[in-house]
Short mmCIF file of C-alpha atoms in Angstrom, two decimals:
data_model
loop_
_atom_site.label_atom_id
_atom_site.label_comp_id
_atom_site.label_asym_id
_atom_site.label_seq_id
_atom_site.Cartn_x
_atom_site.Cartn_y
_atom_site.Cartn_z
CA UNK A 1 -4.11 12.97 -9.51
CA UNK A 2 -5.87 10.00 -7.92
CA UNK A 3 -2.79 8.84 -5.99
CA UNK A 4 -2.58 12.22 -4.24
CA UNK A 5 -6.30 12.04 -3.35
CA UNK A 6 -5.95 8.46 -2.09
CA UNK A 7 -2.91 9.45 0.02
CA UNK A 8 -4.89 12.36 1.59
CA UNK A 9 -7.84 10.05 2.38
CA UNK A 10 -5.52 7.50 4.05
CA UNK A 11 -3.73 10.19 5.99
CA UNK A 12 -7.04 11.64 7.30
CA UNK A 13 -8.18 8.12 8.27
CA UNK A 14 -4.89 7.62 10.14
CA UNK A 15 -5.42 10.89 12.05
CA UNK A 16 -8.97 9.82 12.91
CA UNK A 17 -7.73 6.44 14.25
CA UNK A 18 -5.03 8.32 16.21
CA UNK A 19 -7.59 10.60 17.84
CA UNK A 20 -9.88 7.68 18.74
CA UNK A 21 -6.98 5.88 20.32
CA UNK A 22 -6.14 8.92 22.47
CA UNK A 23 -9.82 9.31 23.47
CA UNK A 24 -9.94 5.60 24.42
CA UNK A 25 -6.75 5.80 26.45
CA UNK A 26 -4.88 3.46 24.08
CA UNK A 27 -1.50 4.96 24.83
CA UNK A 28 1.81 3.19 25.38
CA UNK A 29 4.33 3.87 28.12
CA UNK A 30 6.07 6.46 25.93
CA UNK A 31 2.81 8.38 25.53
CA UNK A 32 2.28 7.33 21.95
CA UNK A 33 -1.28 6.34 20.95
CA UNK A 34 -1.60 2.87 19.39
CA UNK A 35 -4.22 1.59 17.06
CA UNK A 36 -5.58 -1.78 16.15
CA UNK A 37 -5.72 -2.64 12.47
CA UNK A 38 -6.83 -5.38 10.14
CA UNK A 39 -4.51 -6.21 7.27
CA UNK A 40 -4.62 -8.55 4.34
CA UNK A 41 -2.62 -9.06 1.25
CA UNK A 42 -2.21 -11.46 -1.56
CA UNK A 43 -0.03 -12.56 -4.41
CA UNK A 44 -2.10 -14.56 -6.80
CA UNK A 45 -0.66 -17.71 -8.26
CA UNK A 46 -2.95 -17.89 -11.28
CA UNK A 47 -3.09 -15.81 -14.38
CA UNK A 48 -4.40 -16.85 -17.74
CA UNK A 49 -1.75 -18.08 -20.15
CA UNK A 50 1.31 -17.21 -18.08
CA UNK A 51 2.29 -20.44 -16.35
CA UNK A 52 -0.23 -19.60 -13.57
CA UNK A 53 2.18 -17.29 -11.84
CA UNK A 54 0.77 -13.73 -11.69
CA UNK A 55 3.03 -10.72 -11.64
CA UNK A 56 1.25 -8.51 -9.11
CA UNK A 57 0.40 -8.47 -5.44
CA UNK A 58 -1.51 -6.15 -3.12
CA UNK A 59 -1.79 -5.40 0.61
CA UNK A 60 -4.23 -3.26 2.56
CA UNK A 61 -4.42 -2.01 6.12
CA UNK A 62 -7.82 -1.02 7.60
CA UNK A 63 -8.29 0.83 10.93
CA UNK A 64 -10.42 -1.26 13.37
CA UNK A 65 -12.29 1.70 14.87
CA UNK A 66 -13.19 3.52 11.68
CA UNK A 67 -13.14 0.70 9.16
CA UNK A 68 -11.30 3.12 6.87
CA UNK A 69 -8.35 2.46 4.57
CA UNK A 70 -5.03 3.36 6.17
CA UNK A 71 -2.72 1.93 3.51
CA UNK A 72 -2.92 0.33 0.07
CA UNK A 73 0.18 -1.12 -1.48
CA UNK A 74 0.61 -2.72 -4.90
CA UNK A 75 3.81 -4.38 -6.14
CA UNK A 76 4.68 -5.88 -9.44
CA UNK A 77 7.36 -8.20 -10.77
CA UNK A 78 7.42 -6.27 -14.00
CA UNK A 79 7.68 -2.55 -14.83
CA UNK A 80 6.99 -1.62 -18.45
CA UNK A 81 8.98 1.61 -18.19
CA UNK A 82 12.10 -0.17 -16.84
CA UNK A 83 11.75 -2.95 -19.37
CA UNK A 84 11.38 -0.61 -22.35
CA UNK A 85 14.39 1.41 -21.22
CA UNK A 86 16.43 -1.79 -20.78
CA UNK A 87 15.50 -3.00 -24.27
CA UNK A 88 16.59 0.35 -25.74
CA UNK A 89 19.74 0.23 -23.64
CA UNK A 90 18.86 3.58 -22.11
CA UNK A 91 18.51 4.80 -18.57
CA UNK A 92 14.99 4.64 -17.26
CA UNK A 93 13.32 8.06 -16.77
CA UNK A 94 12.54 9.10 -13.24
CA UNK A 95 9.34 7.22 -12.26
CA UNK A 96 7.78 5.37 -9.39
CA UNK A 97 8.60 1.76 -9.98
CA UNK A 98 6.82 -0.65 -7.58
CA UNK A 99 8.73 -3.75 -8.61
CA UNK A 100 10.25 -6.38 -6.40
#
């Protein structure tokens, strides 16, 4: 599954950033390596035909030393599985709902 592959790639990138921090001596007083990251995120305000308020947002964290993806997060205001279950007055099946 692509989510598992993505998680593995992000985990490996995190380990690589960790090792670079240790090599560079970027270690705090507790002996824990620290890394510098770039992060960005957005929640768009425009979407065609929906009062210009989009229902999704995204955030990413990139390691400074490697330029690799450390985290990708997506959140939605709407979950079709939850909504369908609610309309049928049933309990939603076990699923990963990324709603706010």
